[in-house]
Short mmCIF file of C-alpha atoms in Angstrom, two decimals:
data_model
loop_
_atom_site.label_atom_id
_atom_site.label_comp_id
_atom_site.label_asym_id
_atom_site.label_seq_id
_atom_site.Cartn_x
_atom_site.Cartn_y
_atom_site.Cartn_z
CA UNK A 18 -31.22 -12.48 -20.82
CA UNK A 19 -33.04 -14.63 -23.35
CA UNK A 20 -31.42 -12.70 -26.21
CA UNK A 21 -27.95 -13.19 -24.75
CA UNK A 22 -28.53 -16.91 -24.27
CA UNK A 23 -29.72 -17.39 -27.84
CA UNK A 24 -26.85 -15.29 -29.15
CA UNK A 25 -24.41 -17.46 -27.25
CA UNK A 26 -25.90 -20.60 -28.76
CA UNK A 27 -25.63 -19.10 -32.24
CA UNK A 28 -21.95 -18.23 -31.70
CA UNK A 29 -21.19 -21.75 -30.45
CA UNK A 30 -23.02 -23.24 -33.42
CA UNK A 31 -21.02 -21.12 -35.86
CA UNK A 32 -17.76 -22.07 -34.15
CA UNK A 33 -18.74 -25.73 -34.25
CA UNK A 34 -19.60 -25.53 -37.93
CA UNK A 35 -16.23 -23.91 -38.62
CA UNK A 36 -14.39 -26.69 -36.83
CA UNK A 37 -16.39 -29.37 -38.64
CA UNK A 38 -15.77 -27.65 -41.98
CA UNK A 39 -12.02 -27.50 -41.34
CA UNK A 40 -11.93 -31.18 -40.43
CA UNK A 41 -13.93 -32.03 -43.56
CA UNK A 42 -11.44 -30.11 -45.72
CA UNK A 43 -8.53 -31.89 -44.03
CA UNK A 44 -10.15 -35.27 -44.64
CA UNK A 45 -10.43 -34.44 -48.34
CA UNK A 46 -6.70 -33.62 -48.36
CA UNK A 47 -5.77 -37.05 -47.01
CA UNK A 48 -5.64 -36.30 -43.30
CA UNK A 49 -7.04 -38.69 -40.72
CA UNK A 50 -8.10 -37.88 -37.19
CA UNK A 51 -6.06 -38.92 -34.16
CA UNK A 52 -8.80 -37.74 -31.78
CA UNK A 53 -12.52 -38.38 -32.18
CA UNK A 54 -13.52 -35.45 -29.96
CA UNK A 55 -15.19 -37.75 -27.43
CA UNK A 56 -12.69 -40.31 -26.12
CA UNK A 57 -8.95 -40.89 -25.78
CA UNK A 58 -9.09 -43.96 -28.00
CA UNK A 59 -5.78 -44.38 -29.80
CA UNK A 60 -3.79 -42.84 -26.93
CA UNK A 61 -2.24 -43.98 -23.65
CA UNK A 62 -0.05 -42.60 -20.90
CA UNK A 63 3.63 -43.16 -21.66
CA UNK A 64 4.83 -46.49 -20.30
CA UNK A 65 1.32 -47.58 -19.34
CA UNK A 66 -1.61 -49.31 -21.00
CA UNK A 67 -4.23 -46.73 -19.98
CA UNK A 68 -4.82 -42.98 -19.89
CA UNK A 69 -4.16 -41.16 -16.62
CA UNK A 70 -7.12 -39.49 -14.92
CA UNK A 71 -5.69 -36.03 -15.42
CA UNK A 72 -6.30 -36.32 -19.16
CA UNK A 73 -9.99 -35.65 -19.72
CA UNK A 74 -12.16 -34.96 -22.74
CA UNK A 75 -14.52 -32.00 -22.63
CA UNK A 76 -16.08 -29.75 -25.26
CA UNK A 77 -14.35 -31.64 -28.05
CA UNK A 78 -10.86 -31.22 -26.63
CA UNK A 79 -8.31 -33.26 -24.70
CA UNK A 80 -7.89 -31.31 -21.48
CA UNK A 81 -5.16 -31.81 -18.90
CA UNK A 82 -6.73 -31.11 -15.51
CA UNK A 83 -3.91 -30.93 -12.93
CA UNK A 84 -6.29 -31.23 -9.95
CA UNK A 85 -7.58 -34.57 -11.28
CA UNK A 86 -4.14 -36.14 -11.59
CA UNK A 87 -3.21 -39.13 -9.46
CA UNK A 88 -0.16 -41.37 -9.44
CA UNK A 89 -1.06 -42.42 -12.98
CA UNK A 90 -0.02 -39.10 -14.49
CA UNK A 91 2.35 -38.70 -17.42
CA UNK A 92 2.55 -37.64 -21.04
CA UNK A 93 -0.10 -38.86 -23.46
CA UNK A 94 1.23 -40.79 -26.48
CA UNK A 95 -0.27 -42.30 -29.60
CA UNK A 96 -0.63 -46.05 -29.78
CA UNK A 97 0.84 -45.96 -33.28
CA UNK A 98 4.27 -44.90 -34.52
CA UNK A 99 4.76 -42.47 -37.41
CA UNK A 100 7.75 -41.70 -39.64
CA UNK A 101 7.02 -39.20 -42.43
CA UNK A 102 3.93 -37.14 -41.71
CA UNK A 103 2.12 -33.81 -41.58
CA UNK A 104 0.51 -33.24 -38.18
CA UNK A 105 -2.04 -30.53 -37.46
CA UNK A 106 -3.22 -29.76 -33.95
CA UNK A 107 -4.94 -26.92 -32.12
CA UNK A 108 -3.75 -25.96 -28.63
CA UNK A 109 -4.40 -23.38 -25.95
CA UNK A 110 -2.97 -22.86 -22.49
CA UNK A 111 -4.15 -21.45 -19.20
CA UNK A 112 -2.17 -18.56 -17.67
CA UNK A 113 1.40 -19.51 -16.69
CA UNK A 114 1.10 -22.94 -18.31
CA UNK A 115 3.77 -24.98 -20.08
CA UNK A 116 3.37 -28.04 -22.31
CA UNK A 117 4.57 -29.39 -25.63
CA UNK A 118 3.97 -31.58 -28.65
CA UNK A 119 6.66 -34.25 -28.95
CA UNK A 120 7.40 -36.63 -31.80
CA UNK A 121 9.71 -39.47 -32.89
CA UNK A 122 9.35 -40.95 -29.42
CA UNK A 123 10.78 -44.42 -28.87
CA UNK A 124 8.63 -45.87 -26.10
CA UNK A 125 10.89 -48.15 -24.11
CA UNK A 126 10.29 -47.60 -20.37
CA UNK A 127 13.23 -48.60 -18.25
CA UNK A 128 15.73 -47.40 -20.81
CA UNK A 129 13.92 -44.21 -21.78
CA UNK A 130 11.76 -43.16 -18.84
CA UNK A 131 10.16 -40.08 -20.41
CA UNK A 132 8.87 -39.05 -23.82
CA UNK A 133 11.49 -36.32 -23.98
CA UNK A 134 14.27 -38.85 -23.43
CA UNK A 135 14.10 -39.52 -27.17
CA UNK A 136 11.52 -37.16 -28.70
CA UNK A 137 12.13 -33.59 -29.90
CA UNK A 138 9.46 -31.06 -28.96
CA UNK A 139 7.48 -28.18 -30.39
CA UNK A 140 7.06 -25.87 -27.44
CA UNK A 141 3.58 -25.00 -26.13
CA UNK A 142 3.67 -22.30 -23.46
CA UNK A 143 2.35 -19.02 -22.09
CA UNK A 144 5.14 -16.81 -23.43
CA UNK A 145 4.31 -13.96 -21.06
CA UNK A 146 3.45 -15.87 -17.92
CA UNK A 147 5.71 -18.92 -17.60
CA UNK A 148 9.31 -18.33 -16.45
CA UNK A 149 10.73 -20.95 -18.83
CA UNK A 150 9.72 -18.72 -21.75
CA UNK A 151 12.49 -16.29 -20.78
CA UNK A 152 14.80 -18.70 -22.59
CA UNK A 153 14.77 -17.74 -26.29
CA UNK A 154 14.63 -21.39 -27.35
CA UNK A 155 11.81 -22.27 -24.95
CA UNK A 156 9.03 -20.12 -26.41
CA UNK A 157 5.88 -21.12 -28.28
CA UNK A 158 6.69 -22.50 -31.72
CA UNK A 159 10.34 -23.24 -30.91
CA UNK A 160 12.07 -26.55 -31.50
CA UNK A 161 12.62 -26.84 -27.76
CA UNK A 162 16.17 -25.99 -26.66
CA UNK A 163 17.43 -26.51 -30.21
CA UNK A 164 16.13 -23.80 -32.56
CA UNK A 165 14.50 -20.47 -31.78
CA UNK A 166 11.33 -19.68 -33.69
CA UNK A 167 11.88 -17.35 -36.64
CA UNK A 168 8.56 -15.64 -35.93
CA UNK A 169 6.61 -15.17 -32.70
CA UNK A 170 2.91 -15.28 -33.49
CA UNK A 171 1.34 -17.25 -30.64
CA UNK A 172 -2.11 -16.02 -29.71
CA UNK A 173 -2.94 -14.67 -26.24
CA UNK A 174 -3.55 -17.08 -23.38
CA UNK A 175 -6.94 -18.73 -23.63
CA UNK A 176 -7.11 -18.48 -27.43
CA UNK A 177 -6.63 -21.41 -29.80
CA UNK A 178 -3.43 -21.78 -31.79
CA UNK A 179 -2.94 -24.11 -34.74
CA UNK A 180 0.39 -25.95 -34.82
CA UNK A 181 1.77 -28.01 -37.67
CA UNK A 182 4.73 -30.41 -37.67
CA UNK A 183 5.91 -31.69 -41.04
CA UNK A 184 8.54 -34.42 -41.25
CA UNK A 185 9.54 -35.91 -44.56
CA UNK A 186 12.71 -37.90 -45.23
CA UNK A 187 14.89 -35.94 -42.84
CA UNK A 188 13.39 -32.48 -43.29
CA UNK A 189 11.57 -30.94 -40.31
CA UNK A 190 9.28 -27.92 -40.42
CA UNK A 191 7.12 -26.22 -37.78
CA UNK A 192 4.25 -23.85 -38.48
CA UNK A 193 2.28 -21.87 -35.93
CA UNK A 194 -0.95 -20.19 -36.98
CA UNK A 195 0.00 -20.55 -40.63
CA UNK A 196 3.50 -19.09 -40.28
CA UNK A 197 6.67 -21.17 -40.65
CA UNK A 198 8.63 -20.95 -37.39
CA UNK A 199 11.30 -23.63 -37.79
CA UNK A 200 12.91 -25.38 -40.75
CA UNK A 201 15.85 -27.75 -40.41
CA UNK A 202 17.33 -31.07 -41.45
CA UNK A 203 17.49 -34.02 -39.11
CA UNK A 204 20.04 -36.81 -38.67
CA UNK A 205 22.92 -35.12 -40.48
CA UNK A 206 26.01 -33.48 -38.95
CA UNK A 207 24.22 -30.17 -38.42
CA UNK A 208 21.51 -31.98 -36.44
CA UNK A 209 24.12 -33.65 -34.28
CA UNK A 210 25.73 -30.25 -33.69
CA UNK A 211 22.39 -28.78 -32.60
CA UNK A 212 21.95 -31.56 -30.06
CA UNK A 213 25.52 -31.21 -28.80
CA UNK A 214 24.85 -27.54 -28.09
CA UNK A 215 21.70 -28.26 -26.10
CA UNK A 216 20.64 -29.70 -22.75
CA UNK A 217 20.26 -33.06 -24.54
CA UNK A 218 23.96 -33.38 -25.45
CA UNK A 219 24.56 -36.35 -23.17
CA UNK A 220 21.12 -37.94 -23.52
CA UNK A 221 21.67 -41.25 -25.29
CA UNK A 222 18.98 -41.77 -27.89
CA UNK A 223 17.63 -38.23 -28.03
CA UNK A 224 16.73 -37.15 -31.55
CA UNK A 225 18.04 -40.33 -33.12
CA UNK A 226 14.83 -42.20 -33.98
CA UNK A 227 13.31 -41.60 -37.42
CA UNK A 228 10.07 -43.34 -36.51
CA UNK A 229 8.18 -43.00 -33.26
CA UNK A 230 5.11 -41.94 -31.35
CA UNK A 231 3.56 -38.50 -30.95
CA UNK A 232 2.94 -37.05 -27.51
CA UNK A 233 0.98 -34.36 -25.68
CA UNK A 234 3.06 -33.30 -22.70
CA UNK A 235 1.94 -33.39 -19.09
CA UNK A 236 4.04 -30.60 -17.59
CA UNK A 237 1.68 -30.31 -14.62
CA UNK A 238 -0.11 -27.28 -16.10
CA UNK A 239 -3.55 -26.85 -17.62
CA UNK A 240 -3.63 -27.21 -21.40
CA UNK A 241 -6.10 -28.17 -24.13
CA UNK A 242 -5.67 -29.91 -27.51
CA UNK A 243 -8.23 -30.47 -30.27
CA UNK A 244 -8.58 -31.08 -34.04
CA UNK A 245 -5.64 -33.50 -34.05
CA UNK A 246 -5.14 -34.60 -37.67
CA UNK A 247 -2.33 -36.42 -39.45
CA UNK A 248 -1.39 -37.27 -43.01
CA UNK A 249 1.31 -39.86 -43.55
CA UNK A 250 3.73 -38.88 -46.31
#
């Protein structure tokens, strides 16, 4: 029993060192942290001035706990807006969970009541357990409802994935676990055609803002995010 306990501590220590090392390397490459691992400073619930109780911080991750949600629930968004950037973020889901990482969100409650009213999304989901993943454009790594991932390499439920979103002067790229999954151009005629062929076709404002906030989606399911880093380009 004592051996197992000490072994567990050693494993956790190694994992922690790995995470710290990765963050240190990112810092040297010009990335800054959007999450300090301890608080939700720099974030708020969409349309509010605070963070809903369902969003909690534990073990160095932002954790959506559905059972803790009250009437203050909603997607978590950054306080700051970003235009051209490289975002890195780790995520994992519980069985049958659905979530997302949204960007270019124009926060204007009343006109745009949800993050997804304006912001495109990189899908975060249990591909095998959530029914929405039966849609080929609603699977992990997809540009939600717009472009199917070119490669499916999400890790099993409960394991950490590393997502990257790179936006630079109209080009958009997704990476999942080091593999490019989506590459497209925004705001041109092809982008407008993509939107017209999606569920967002009649959503005024969707996918039209070049600068906006970044969001972690509250889809009502358990999900974790950590190591949230950004480099402005």
